[in-house]
Amino acid sequence: MRARRGLAGERWRTPHRAGRGRVDARMIRPLAHLAVFAAVYVTAAVVCAAQVVGAAHAPTPGVLLFAWSTALLAYLLDRIKLRDAWLDPADRDAHPERFAFLFAHRHAARALMLVAAVASAISGWMLHPIAAAGTGATVVGVLVYAGRPRAAGGRARVKDRFILKNLFVGAGIAGFAVLIVCLAAERAAGAGRADCFTLIVPPFPPLLIALTLAYLTLRVYADAVLCDIDDEPADRAHDTRTLPTRIGGEGAWRAAMWLRLALAASLLVWPVGPFAARAAWAGFSALGTLALRWWRPHRVRDLVDARFGIEAASVWAVLICCGE
């Protein structure tokens, strides 16, 4: 191991070069720091929404590009902000290596954020103007969530509020996914673009839309609880109220696990929607939950992001094999 000097004279360590044939973690970590994998999580949510409502072919490459680029914009904006003065000390304390990397490459990261914004706006416009407006709504949502650091003794941000913190993220991702699937499905079914009428009378049963929204909101909430376990010491220091700071990391593990298993079981009893897709999601979600709990890695955030993508790809493969 050799030490490297980071921000403010701090020292952090990088591993020796990996041997031949092994994946070098130094090639993976920058991608994780730049939210490449986190963006996959939101893209997987869109795939999940499409599959459980019966629009498995709605997420075209253009739709997936829109979801991924919009999510990349959101996560980069949250991590690197628009100005150095707005960088969050809580992020530095919770993820010192990520913070050091992003600060050292902040101009490139903000350029990537701009590219993601342009890609999101263009791919969204190709789907529907409402989708393109989602690019601006994403920026507003991130700024409301935690656009600036919390002032000492100042009013709590959405990011600092117990329960609301993770529900805000869950509802945002779920609403985004379901809206995009409705627009994409309506456009795929007709000769032209989807129109604003799609928002009033969606192309799927209202009960199915409501159940999908609830499922994704709570699923993202449970995953966010797991991610908060990584941040527990920093959240305590900065008065960010999360489930791990209230009941401890072990209690948060159990709560998230049982919530995810209950959500998986609920998919099997829905009275609407394609059963094959719901059963596949129930199975892979339960397996992913138990596997991560059995593994209990020291840091879970990137694995949580990757897990949703793996589940979405697995369900997609099963549905294709079954001819669904």
PDB file of N, CA, C and O in Angstrom, residues 218-219 221-227 229 243 247 249-263 289 293 307:
ATOM      1  N   LEU A 218     -41.541   2.058  -2.052  1.00  0.00           N
ATOM      2  CA  LEU A 218     -41.095   1.367  -0.846  1.00  0.00           C
ATOM      3  C   LEU A 218     -39.831   0.559  -1.091  1.00  0.00           C
ATOM      4  O   LEU A 218     -38.992   0.422  -0.198  1.00  0.00           O
ATOM      5  N   ARG A 219     -39.690   0.027  -2.294  1.00  0.00           N
ATOM      6  CA  ARG A 219     -38.459  -0.706  -2.607  1.00  0.00           C
ATOM      7  C   ARG A 219     -37.253   0.234  -2.574  1.00  0.00           C
ATOM      8  O   ARG A 219     -36.215  -0.083  -1.991  1.00  0.00           O
ATOM      9  N   TYR A 221     -37.118   3.026  -1.012  1.00  0.00           N
ATOM     10  CA  TYR A 221     -36.968   3.425   0.388  1.00  0.00           C
ATOM     11  C   TYR A 221     -36.121   2.408   1.151  1.00  0.00           C
ATOM     12  O   TYR A 221     -35.197   2.773   1.895  1.00  0.00           O
ATOM     13  N   ALA A 222     -36.425   1.121   0.981  1.00  0.00           N
ATOM     14  CA  ALA A 222     -35.673   0.074   1.684  1.00  0.00           C
ATOM     15  C   ALA A 222     -34.212   0.073   1.259  1.00  0.00           C
ATOM     16  O   ALA A 222     -33.308  -0.066   2.093  1.00  0.00           O
ATOM     17  N   ASP A 223     -33.956   0.239  -0.039  1.00  0.00           N
ATOM     18  CA  ASP A 223     -32.574   0.280  -0.518  1.00  0.00           C
ATOM     19  C   ASP A 223     -31.848   1.508   0.021  1.00  0.00           C
ATOM     20  O   ASP A 223     -30.659   1.448   0.352  1.00  0.00           O
ATOM     21  N   ALA A 224     -32.558   2.629   0.115  1.00  0.00           N
ATOM     22  CA  ALA A 224     -31.938   3.839   0.645  1.00  0.00           C
ATOM     23  C   ALA A 224     -31.574   3.673   2.120  1.00  0.00           C
ATOM     24  O   ALA A 224     -30.564   4.214   2.586  1.00  0.00           O
ATOM     25  N   VAL A 225     -32.396   2.931   2.855  1.00  0.00           N
ATOM     26  CA  VAL A 225     -32.072   2.638   4.255  1.00  0.00           C
ATOM     27  C   VAL A 225     -30.748   1.879   4.338  1.00  0.00           C
ATOM     28  O   VAL A 225     -29.892   2.175   5.185  1.00  0.00           O
ATOM     29  N   LEU A 226     -30.564   0.897   3.465  1.00  0.00           N
ATOM     30  CA  LEU A 226     -29.306   0.149   3.450  1.00  0.00           C
ATOM     31  C   LEU A 226     -28.124   1.073   3.141  1.00  0.00           C
ATOM     32  O   LEU A 226     -27.060   0.958   3.767  1.00  0.00           O
ATOM     33  N   CYS A 227     -28.307   1.956   2.172  1.00  0.00           N
ATOM     34  CA  CYS A 227     -27.222   2.891   1.834  1.00  0.00           C
ATOM     35  C   CYS A 227     -26.902   3.823   2.994  1.00  0.00           C
ATOM     36  O   CYS A 227     -25.748   4.223   3.179  1.00  0.00           O
ATOM     37  N   ILE A 229     -26.749   3.037   6.000  1.00  0.00           N
ATOM     38  CA  ILE A 229     -25.891   2.356   6.972  1.00  0.00           C
ATOM     39  C   ILE A 229     -24.430   2.757   6.762  1.00  0.00           C
ATOM     40  O   ILE A 229     -23.683   2.948   7.719  1.00  0.00           O
ATOM     41  N   LEU A 243     -32.830   6.059   9.564  1.00  0.00           N
ATOM     42  CA  LEU A 243     -33.174   4.878  10.357  1.00  0.00           C
ATOM     43  C   LEU A 243     -31.941   4.312  11.075  1.00  0.00           C
ATOM     44  O   LEU A 243     -32.035   3.955  12.258  1.00  0.00           O
ATOM     45  N   ILE A 247     -32.082   3.537  15.061  1.00  0.00           N
ATOM     46  CA  ILE A 247     -32.163   2.170  15.609  1.00  0.00           C
ATOM     47  C   ILE A 247     -30.870   1.385  15.402  1.00  0.00           C
ATOM     48  O   ILE A 247     -30.815   0.204  15.764  1.00  0.00           O
ATOM     49  N   GLY A 249     -27.276   0.280  12.922  1.00  0.00           N
ATOM     50  CA  GLY A 249     -27.080  -0.377  11.655  1.00  0.00           C
ATOM     51  C   GLY A 249     -27.727  -1.746  11.575  1.00  0.00           C
ATOM     52  O   GLY A 249     -28.328  -2.105  10.560  1.00  0.00           O
ATOM     53  N   GLU A 250     -27.634  -2.536  12.636  1.00  0.00           N
ATOM     54  CA  GLU A 250     -28.212  -3.883  12.628  1.00  0.00           C
ATOM     55  C   GLU A 250     -29.734  -3.824  12.527  1.00  0.00           C
ATOM     56  O   GLU A 250     -30.358  -4.601  11.785  1.00  0.00           O
ATOM     57  N   GLY A 251     -30.337  -2.907  13.257  1.00  0.00           N
ATOM     58  CA  GLY A 251     -31.790  -2.751  13.177  1.00  0.00           C
ATOM     59  C   GLY A 251     -32.226  -2.304  11.792  1.00  0.00           C
ATOM     60  O   GLY A 251     -33.255  -2.762  11.277  1.00  0.00           O
ATOM     61  N   ALA A 252     -31.438  -1.415  11.175  1.00  0.00           N
ATOM     62  CA  ALA A 252     -31.764  -0.951   9.831  1.00  0.00           C
ATOM     63  C   ALA A 252     -31.640  -2.085   8.817  1.00  0.00           C
ATOM     64  O   ALA A 252     -32.450  -2.198   7.893  1.00  0.00           O
ATOM     65  N   TRP A 253     -30.610  -2.941   8.985  1.00  0.00           N
ATOM     66  CA  TRP A 253     -30.470  -4.118   8.124  1.00  0.00           C
ATOM     67  C   TRP A 253     -31.738  -4.966   8.176  1.00  0.00           C
ATOM     68  O   TRP A 253     -32.278  -5.376   7.144  1.00  0.00           O
ATOM     69  N   ARG A 254     -32.197  -5.270   9.382  1.00  0.00           N
ATOM     70  CA  ARG A 254     -33.374  -6.131   9.535  1.00  0.00           C
ATOM     71  C   ARG A 254     -34.622  -5.472   8.958  1.00  0.00           C
ATOM     72  O   ARG A 254     -35.421  -6.126   8.277  1.00  0.00           O
ATOM     73  N   ALA A 255     -34.803  -4.188   9.232  1.00  0.00           N
ATOM     74  CA  ALA A 255     -35.987  -3.486   8.737  1.00  0.00           C
ATOM     75  C   ALA A 255     -36.028  -3.476   7.212  1.00  0.00           C
ATOM     76  O   ALA A 255     -37.077  -3.756   6.604  1.00  0.00           O
ATOM     77  N   ALA A 256     -34.889  -3.157   6.593  1.00  0.00           N
ATOM     78  CA  ALA A 256     -34.839  -3.121   5.132  1.00  0.00           C
ATOM     79  C   ALA A 256     -35.056  -4.512   4.540  1.00  0.00           C
ATOM     80  O   ALA A 256     -35.759  -4.677   3.533  1.00  0.00           O
ATOM     81  N   MET A 257     -34.455  -5.529   5.179  1.00  0.00           N
ATOM     82  CA  MET A 257     -34.590  -6.891   4.663  1.00  0.00           C
ATOM     83  C   MET A 257     -36.043  -7.360   4.705  1.00  0.00           C
ATOM     84  O   MET A 257     -36.572  -7.864   3.703  1.00  0.00           O
ATOM     85  N   TRP A 258     -36.698  -7.175   5.836  1.00  0.00           N
ATOM     86  CA  TRP A 258     -38.072  -7.659   5.953  1.00  0.00           C
ATOM     87  C   TRP A 258     -39.023  -6.853   5.078  1.00  0.00           C
ATOM     88  O   TRP A 258     -40.005  -7.402   4.544  1.00  0.00           O
ATOM     89  N   LEU A 259     -38.761  -5.568   4.909  1.00  0.00           N
ATOM     90  CA  LEU A 259     -39.597  -4.767   4.018  1.00  0.00           C
ATOM     91  C   LEU A 259     -39.456  -5.255   2.574  1.00  0.00           C
ATOM     92  O   LEU A 259     -40.445  -5.414   1.854  1.00  0.00           O
ATOM     93  N   ARG A 260     -38.232  -5.512   2.144  1.00  0.00           N
ATOM     94  CA  ARG A 260     -38.013  -6.003   0.787  1.00  0.00           C
ATOM     95  C   ARG A 260     -38.651  -7.380   0.581  1.00  0.00           C
ATOM     96  O   ARG A 260     -39.244  -7.647  -0.467  1.00  0.00           O
ATOM     97  N   LEU A 261     -38.551  -8.259   1.557  1.00  0.00           N
ATOM     98  CA  LEU A 261     -39.160  -9.585   1.426  1.00  0.00           C
ATOM     99  C   LEU A 261     -40.688  -9.482   1.396  1.00  0.00           C
ATOM    100  O   LEU A 261     -41.360 -10.203   0.641  1.00  0.00           O
ATOM    101  N   ALA A 262     -41.239  -8.582   2.195  1.00  0.00           N
ATOM    102  CA  ALA A 262     -42.686  -8.378   2.178  1.00  0.00           C
ATOM    103  C   ALA A 262     -43.135  -7.817   0.836  1.00  0.00           C
ATOM    104  O   ALA A 262     -44.184  -8.217   0.293  1.00  0.00           O
ATOM    105  N   LEU A 263     -42.356  -6.911   0.277  1.00  0.00           N
ATOM    106  CA  LEU A 263     -42.685  -6.351  -1.033  1.00  0.00           C
ATOM    107  C   LEU A 263     -42.620  -7.434  -2.110  1.00  0.00           C
ATOM    108  O   LEU A 263     -43.461  -7.486  -3.016  1.00  0.00           O
ATOM    109  N   THR A 289     -32.106 -10.048  -1.909  1.00  0.00           N
ATOM    110  CA  THR A 289     -32.176  -9.597  -0.517  1.00  0.00           C
ATOM    111  C   THR A 289     -31.423 -10.546   0.408  1.00  0.00           C
ATOM    112  O   THR A 289     -30.608 -10.121   1.239  1.00  0.00           O
ATOM    113  N   ARG A 293     -27.813  -9.953   2.460  1.00  0.00           N
ATOM    114  CA  ARG A 293     -27.837 -10.097   3.918  1.00  0.00           C
ATOM    115  C   ARG A 293     -26.827 -11.152   4.373  1.00  0.00           C
ATOM    116  O   ARG A 293     -26.141 -10.992   5.389  1.00  0.00           O
ATOM    117  N   ARG A 307     -27.277  -4.358  -7.705  1.00  0.00           N
ATOM    118  CA  ARG A 307     -28.247  -5.439  -7.507  1.00  0.00           C
ATOM    119  C   ARG A 307     -29.524  -5.208  -8.308  1.00  0.00           C
ATOM    120  O   ARG A 307     -30.059  -6.143  -8.931  1.00  0.00           O
TER     121      ARG A 307
END
